[in-house]
PDB file of C-alpha atoms in Angstrom:
ATOM      1  CA  MET G 125     141.256 -73.962 107.454  1.00 57.00           C
ATOM      2  CA  ASN G 126     141.300 -70.578 108.614  1.00 89.00           C
ATOM      3  CA  ALA G 127     144.757 -69.621 110.218  1.00 91.00           C
ATOM      4  CA  ILE G 128     143.233 -67.194 112.575  1.00 92.00           C
ATOM      5  CA  TYR G 129     140.800 -70.661 113.672  1.00 92.00           C
ATOM      6  CA  GLU G 130     143.903 -72.631 113.365  1.00 92.00           C
ATOM      7  CA  PHE G 131     145.958 -70.851 115.765  1.00 95.00           C
ATOM      8  CA  ASP G 132     142.528 -69.842 118.553  1.00 95.00           C
ATOM      9  CA  TYR G 133     142.249 -74.262 118.734  1.00 94.00           C
ATOM     10  CA  ALA G 134     145.887 -74.300 119.018  1.00 94.00           C
ATOM     11  CA  VAL G 135     145.903 -72.275 122.334  1.00 96.00           C
ATOM     12  CA  LEU G 136     142.562 -73.610 123.564  1.00 94.00           C
ATOM     13  CA  ASN G 137     143.947 -77.353 122.785  1.00 94.00           C
ATOM     14  CA  GLY G 138     146.886 -76.561 124.812  1.00 95.00           C
ATOM     15  CA  ILE G 139     145.541 -74.635 128.104  1.00 96.00           C
ATOM     16  CA  GLN G 140     143.367 -78.425 127.296  1.00 93.00           C
ATOM     17  CA  SER G 141     146.632 -79.709 129.203  1.00 92.00           C
ATOM     18  CA  ILE G 142     146.507 -78.743 132.409  1.00 94.00           C
ATOM     19  CA  ARG G 143     143.367 -79.333 133.155  1.00 93.00           C
ATOM     20  CA  CYS G 144     142.312 -80.571 136.859  1.00 94.00           C
ATOM     21  CA  GLY G 145     139.520 -80.924 138.912  1.00 93.00           C
ATOM     22  CA  PHE G 146     140.682 -78.055 141.028  1.00 96.00           C
ATOM     23  CA  LEU G 147     140.839 -75.714 138.216  1.00 95.00           C
ATOM     24  CA  ASP G 148     137.993 -76.604 136.910  1.00 94.00           C
ATOM     25  CA  GLY G 149     136.653 -75.590 140.119  1.00 95.00           C
ATOM     26  CA  PHE G 150     138.770 -72.424 141.299  1.00 97.00           C
ATOM     27  CA  LEU G 151     138.935 -70.554 136.714  1.00 96.00           C
ATOM     28  CA  SER G 152     134.939 -71.528 136.638  1.00 95.00           C
ATOM     29  CA  PHE G 153     134.371 -69.174 140.646  1.00 96.00           C
ATOM     30  CA  ILE G 154     136.909 -66.541 138.707  1.00 96.00           C
ATOM     31  CA  THR G 155     135.073 -66.446 135.632  1.00 96.00           C
ATOM     32  CA  HIS G 156     131.172 -66.702 138.117  1.00 94.00           C
ATOM     33  CA  LEU G 157     132.677 -63.317 139.854  1.00 92.00           C
ATOM     34  CA  CYS G 158     131.983 -61.113 136.095  1.00 90.00           C
ATOM     35  CA  ASP G 159     129.032 -63.133 135.320  1.00 92.00           C
ATOM     36  CA  ALA G 160     126.858 -60.121 133.645  1.00 87.00           C
ATOM     37  CA  GLY G 161     129.515 -57.677 134.852  1.00 90.00           C
ATOM     38  CA  TRP G 162     128.409 -57.697 138.463  1.00 93.00           C
ATOM     39  CA  MET G 163     131.225 -57.838 140.141  1.00 95.00           C
ATOM     40  CA  TRP G 164     132.157 -54.617 137.932  1.00 97.00           C
ATOM     41  CA  ILE G 165     129.457 -53.057 138.788  1.00 97.00           C
ATOM     42  CA  ALA G 166     129.287 -53.296 142.028  1.00 97.00           C
ATOM     43  CA  LEU G 167     132.464 -52.146 143.010  1.00 97.00           C
ATOM     44  CA  ALA G 168     131.718 -48.975 140.202  1.00 97.00           C
ATOM     45  CA  VAL G 169     128.682 -48.850 142.807  1.00 97.00           C
ATOM     46  CA  VAL G 170     130.762 -47.908 146.131  1.00 97.00           C
ATOM     47  CA  PHE G 171     132.846 -45.608 144.324  1.00 96.00           C
ATOM     48  CA  LEU G 172     130.344 -43.721 143.328  1.00 94.00           C
ATOM     49  CA  CYS G 173     129.005 -43.222 147.405  1.00 92.00           C
ATOM     50  CA  PHE G 174     132.749 -41.362 148.615  1.00 91.00           C
ATOM     51  CA  LYS G 175     133.487 -38.786 147.283  1.00 88.00           C
ATOM     52  CA  LYS G 176     137.279 -39.620 147.238  1.00 91.00           C
ATOM     53  CA  THR G 177     136.627 -42.539 144.536  1.00 94.00           C
ATOM     54  CA  ARG G 178     133.703 -40.703 143.227  1.00 93.00           C
ATOM     55  CA  LYS G 179     135.646 -40.399 140.001  1.00 94.00           C
ATOM     56  CA  MET G 180     136.741 -44.299 139.949  1.00 96.00           C
ATOM     57  CA  GLY G 181     133.036 -44.641 140.109  1.00 97.00           C
ATOM     58  CA  ALA G 182     132.053 -42.696 137.257  1.00 97.00           C
ATOM     59  CA  VAL G 183     135.001 -44.252 135.358  1.00 98.00           C
ATOM     60  CA  VAL G 184     134.469 -47.612 135.298  1.00 98.00           C
ATOM     61  CA  ALA G 185     130.523 -46.658 135.561  1.00 98.00           C
ATOM     62  CA  VAL G 186     130.459 -45.336 132.126  1.00 98.00           C
ATOM     63  CA  ALA G 187     133.680 -47.705 130.295  1.00 98.00           C
ATOM     64  CA  LEU G 188     130.537 -49.915 131.724  1.00 98.00           C
ATOM     65  CA  ILE G 189     128.253 -48.590 129.933  1.00 98.00           C
ATOM     66  CA  ILE G 190     129.939 -48.012 126.716  1.00 98.00           C
ATOM     67  CA  GLY G 191     130.929 -52.037 126.710  1.00 97.00           C
ATOM     68  CA  LEU G 192     127.843 -52.474 127.553  1.00 96.00           C
ATOM     69  CA  VAL G 193     126.261 -50.222 124.147  1.00 97.00           C
ATOM     70  CA  THR G 194     129.505 -50.526 121.463  1.00 97.00           C
ATOM     71  CA  VAL G 195     129.932 -55.025 122.495  1.00 96.00           C
ATOM     72  CA  ASN G 196     126.964 -57.033 123.803  1.00 92.00           C
ATOM     73  CA  LEU G 197     124.212 -54.858 121.587  1.00 93.00           C
ATOM     74  CA  GLY G 198     125.851 -54.272 119.102  1.00 95.00           C
ATOM     75  CA  ILE G 199     130.197 -56.219 117.322  1.00 96.00           C
ATOM     76  CA  LYS G 200     128.650 -59.418 119.767  1.00 95.00           C
ATOM     77  CA  PRO G 201     125.695 -59.919 116.942  1.00 95.00           C
ATOM     78  CA  LEU G 202     126.508 -58.429 113.874  1.00 96.00           C
ATOM     79  CA  VAL G 203     130.144 -60.702 113.904  1.00 95.00           C
ATOM     80  CA  GLY G 204     127.916 -63.396 115.576  1.00 92.00           C
ATOM     81  CA  ARG G 205     130.587 -65.832 115.835  1.00 94.00           C
ATOM     82  CA  VAL G 206     130.146 -68.946 117.390  1.00 93.00           C
ATOM     83  CA  ARG G 207     131.494 -70.332 120.951  1.00 94.00           C
ATOM     84  CA  PRO G 208     133.870 -72.883 120.460  1.00 94.00           C
ATOM     85  CA  PHE G 209     133.676 -75.570 121.701  1.00 92.00           C
ATOM     86  CA  ALA G 210     129.980 -75.702 119.158  1.00 90.00           C
ATOM     87  CA  ASN G 211     132.024 -74.774 115.913  1.00 89.00           C
ATOM     88  CA  GLU G 212     131.122 -77.339 113.559  1.00 88.00           C
ATOM     89  CA  LEU G 213     132.788 -76.672 110.481  1.00 86.00           C
ATOM     90  CA  TYR G 214     135.649 -76.397 113.024  1.00 88.00           C
ATOM     91  CA  ALA G 215     134.855 -80.077 114.530  1.00 87.00           C
ATOM     92  CA  ALA G 216     138.615 -81.403 114.244  1.00 86.00           C
ATOM     93  CA  LEU G 217     139.606 -79.444 116.128  1.00 87.00           C
ATOM     94  CA  ILE G 218     137.614 -78.923 119.087  1.00 86.00           C
ATOM     95  CA  ALA G 219     139.130 -80.648 122.230  1.00 85.00           C
ATOM     96  CA  VAL G 220     136.342 -79.418 124.618  1.00 85.00           C
ATOM     97  CA  ARG G 221     132.628 -79.936 123.243  1.00 84.00           C
ATOM     98  CA  GLU G 222     130.882 -80.089 126.394  1.00 86.00           C
ATOM     99  CA  PRO G 223     131.893 -76.535 128.559  1.00 85.00           C
ATOM    100  CA  LEU G 224     132.082 -76.757 131.852  1.00 85.00           C
ATOM    101  CA  VAL G 225     130.295 -72.936 132.490  1.00 89.00           C
ATOM    102  CA  SER G 226     126.693 -71.917 130.121  1.00 85.00           C
ATOM    103  CA  VAL G 227     126.953 -69.584 127.886  1.00 87.00           C
ATOM    104  CA  HIS G 228     124.287 -68.412 125.232  1.00 84.00           C
ATOM    105  CA  ASP G 229     124.856 -65.593 123.570  1.00 88.00           C
ATOM    106  CA  ALA G 230     128.389 -65.163 120.475  1.00 92.00           C
ATOM    107  CA  SER G 231     131.661 -65.538 121.260  1.00 93.00           C
ATOM    108  CA  PHE G 232     133.377 -62.564 119.810  1.00 96.00           C
ATOM    109  CA  PRO G 233     134.722 -60.391 122.337  1.00 96.00           C
ATOM    110  CA  SER G 234     134.974 -62.663 125.457  1.00 97.00           C
ATOM    111  CA  GLY G 235     132.026 -59.200 127.966  1.00 95.00           C
ATOM    112  CA  HIS G 236     133.577 -60.976 130.748  1.00 96.00           C
ATOM    113  CA  THR G 237     136.731 -60.106 129.964  1.00 98.00           C
ATOM    114  CA  LEU G 238     135.447 -56.650 128.469  1.00 98.00           C
ATOM    115  CA  ALA G 239     134.228 -55.626 131.256  1.00 97.00           C
ATOM    116  CA  SER G 240     136.963 -57.379 133.538  1.00 98.00           C
ATOM    117  CA  PHE G 241     139.342 -54.920 132.061  1.00 98.00           C
ATOM    118  CA  GLU G 242     137.361 -52.099 131.826  1.00 98.00           C
ATOM    119  CA  GLY G 243     136.583 -51.843 135.709  1.00 98.00           C
ATOM    120  CA  ALA G 244     140.019 -52.986 136.417  1.00 98.00           C
ATOM    121  CA  MET G 245     142.203 -49.846 134.179  1.00 98.00           C
ATOM    122  CA  GLY G 246     139.156 -47.871 135.283  1.00 98.00           C
ATOM    123  CA  ILE G 247     140.680 -48.391 138.968  1.00 98.00           C
ATOM    124  CA  PHE G 248     144.487 -48.340 137.476  1.00 98.00           C
ATOM    125  CA  LEU G 249     144.172 -44.792 136.486  1.00 97.00           C
ATOM    126  CA  PHE G 250     143.280 -43.612 139.529  1.00 96.00           C
ATOM    127  CA  ASN G 251     144.914 -46.146 142.188  1.00 96.00           C
ATOM    128  CA  LYS G 252     148.068 -48.091 141.397  1.00 96.00           C
ATOM    129  CA  LYS G 253     148.146 -50.562 144.167  1.00 96.00           C
ATOM    130  CA  TRP G 254     144.278 -50.601 143.824  1.00 96.00           C
ATOM    131  CA  GLY G 255     144.569 -51.476 139.579  1.00 97.00           C
ATOM    132  CA  ALA G 256     147.549 -53.539 139.582  1.00 98.00           C
ATOM    133  CA  ALA G 257     145.344 -56.357 141.673  1.00 98.00           C
ATOM    134  CA  ALA G 258     142.498 -55.481 139.865  1.00 98.00           C
ATOM    135  CA  LEU G 259     144.289 -56.329 136.225  1.00 98.00           C
ATOM    136  CA  GLY G 260     145.855 -59.255 137.806  1.00 98.00           C
ATOM    137  CA  LEU G 261     142.254 -60.544 138.852  1.00 98.00           C
ATOM    138  CA  ALA G 262     141.287 -59.138 134.550  1.00 98.00           C
ATOM    139  CA  VAL G 263     144.039 -61.187 133.095  1.00 98.00           C
ATOM    140  CA  LEU G 264     143.050 -64.258 134.724  1.00 98.00           C
ATOM    141  CA  ILE G 265     139.072 -64.289 134.536  1.00 98.00           C
ATOM    142  CA  GLY G 266     139.874 -63.289 130.954  1.00 98.00           C
ATOM    143  CA  PHE G 267     142.691 -67.346 131.232  1.00 98.00           C
ATOM    144  CA  SER G 268     139.534 -68.649 133.360  1.00 97.00           C
ATOM    145  CA  ARG G 269     138.089 -68.242 129.552  1.00 97.00           C
ATOM    146  CA  LEU G 270     140.387 -70.518 127.557  1.00 97.00           C
ATOM    147  CA  TYR G 271     140.364 -72.409 130.228  1.00 96.00           C
ATOM    148  CA  LEU G 272     136.866 -72.905 130.413  1.00 95.00           C
ATOM    149  CA  TYR G 273     137.032 -73.663 126.804  1.00 94.00           C
ATOM    150  CA  VAL G 274     134.055 -70.892 126.219  1.00 95.00           C
ATOM    151  CA  HIS G 275     136.595 -67.989 124.093  1.00 96.00           C
ATOM    152  CA  TYR G 276     138.842 -68.329 121.867  1.00 96.00           C
ATOM    153  CA  PHE G 277     142.079 -66.331 121.948  1.00 97.00           C
ATOM    154  CA  THR G 278     141.125 -63.913 119.800  1.00 97.00           C
ATOM    155  CA  ASP G 279     137.879 -63.386 121.236  1.00 97.00           C
ATOM    156  CA  VAL G 280     139.948 -62.415 125.307  1.00 98.00           C
ATOM    157  CA  LEU G 281     142.453 -60.225 123.549  1.00 98.00           C
ATOM    158  CA  VAL G 282     140.095 -58.167 121.400  1.00 98.00           C
ATOM    159  CA  GLY G 283     137.785 -58.408 125.009  1.00 98.00           C
ATOM    160  CA  ALA G 284     140.715 -56.812 127.051  1.00 98.00           C
ATOM    161  CA  LEU G 285     142.332 -53.914 124.383  1.00 98.00           C
ATOM    162  CA  LEU G 286     138.620 -53.363 123.641  1.00 98.00           C
ATOM    163  CA  GLY G 287     138.141 -52.551 127.542  1.00 98.00           C
ATOM    164  CA  VAL G 288     141.542 -50.802 128.719  1.00 98.00           C
ATOM    165  CA  LEU G 289     140.356 -48.750 125.269  1.00 98.00           C
ATOM    166  CA  TYR G 290     136.551 -47.711 127.136  1.00 98.00           C
ATOM    167  CA  ALA G 291     137.895 -47.396 130.477  1.00 98.00           C
ATOM    168  CA  VAL G 292     140.822 -44.839 129.204  1.00 98.00           C
ATOM    169  CA  ALA G 293     137.760 -42.871 126.623  1.00 98.00           C
ATOM    170  CA  ALA G 294     135.202 -42.562 129.795  1.00 98.00           C
ATOM    171  CA  TYR G 295     138.764 -41.146 131.728  1.00 98.00           C
ATOM    172  CA  PHE G 296     138.728 -38.077 129.428  1.00 97.00           C
ATOM    173  CA  ILE G 297     134.269 -38.146 129.247  1.00 97.00           C
ATOM    174  CA  VAL G 298     134.518 -38.617 133.233  1.00 96.00           C
ATOM    175  CA  ASN G 299     137.124 -35.561 133.450  1.00 93.00           C
ATOM    176  CA  ALA G 300     135.912 -32.286 130.870  1.00 93.00           C
ATOM    177  CA  VAL G 301     132.020 -33.159 133.509  1.00 93.00           C
ATOM    178  CA  ALA G 302     133.619 -32.617 136.084  1.00 90.00           C
ATOM    179  CA  LYS G 303     135.434 -29.438 134.522  1.00 90.00           C
ATOM    180  CA  LYS G 304     132.427 -28.819 133.331  1.00 90.00           C
ATOM    181  CA  TYR G 305     130.019 -29.458 137.119  1.00 86.00           C
ATOM    182  CA  PRO G 306     133.140 -29.501 139.201  1.00 82.00           C
ATOM    183  CA  LYS G 307     130.860 -30.680 142.491  1.00 80.00           C
ATOM    184  CA  ILE G 308     129.862 -33.659 141.567  1.00 77.00           C
ATOM    185  CA  PHE G 309     133.387 -34.406 141.979  1.00 74.00           C
ATOM    186  CA  SER G 310     134.791 -32.223 144.417  1.00 69.00           C
ATOM    187  CA  VAL G 311     138.165 -33.821 145.432  1.00 51.00           C
ATOM    188  CA  LYS G 312     141.620 -32.026 145.641  1.00 51.00           C
ATOM    189  CA  SER G 313     143.416 -34.498 142.643  1.00 47.00           C
ATOM    190  CA  ASP G 314     142.943 -36.685 140.007  1.00 48.00           C
ATOM    191  CA  SER G 315     144.416 -39.708 141.697  1.00 47.00           C
ATOM    192  CA  ILE G 316     144.590 -40.929 145.378  1.00 42.00           C
ATOM    193  CA  GLY G 317     147.674 -44.074 145.549  1.00 44.00           C
TER     194      GLY G 317
END
């Protein structure tokens, strides 16, 4: 057996030991906050509406676009990793056959985690207080994907790492555009908090 899959299933099956009705409902709700990245998209739009947060909104939006193109249209279909609950090659390791939420695309990397870390890190780069809260939520969303048995640990880990990387790349892209077109983002400082 593949050592990575053995590790991933050990993590997933270990998390199943804390399953309970309250966490089932709570973590299902948390995971749905990021379905299709809608919460982070909505935050980006709100931030774009105000001069003081416009650059932050632009960074979140650009990071989400980078993730959509590279992961959802590139990596996920290319890798095509089967979800943990449906991977017949490792049937003996599977503890949950019916997850609490429905999913239909490939598993690697976690899109929910990717979008959450893109958004949260995009916020953190401008406002540490808001960003810390957003990063806490991003970690919770990533954990919810494991708890709900719809992603492997390595899916979530790579999603988080790519999310941070894409947010930092977006920060540099937006700052380069702001230098060239300063009126778009006319604020006195790169940071609001």
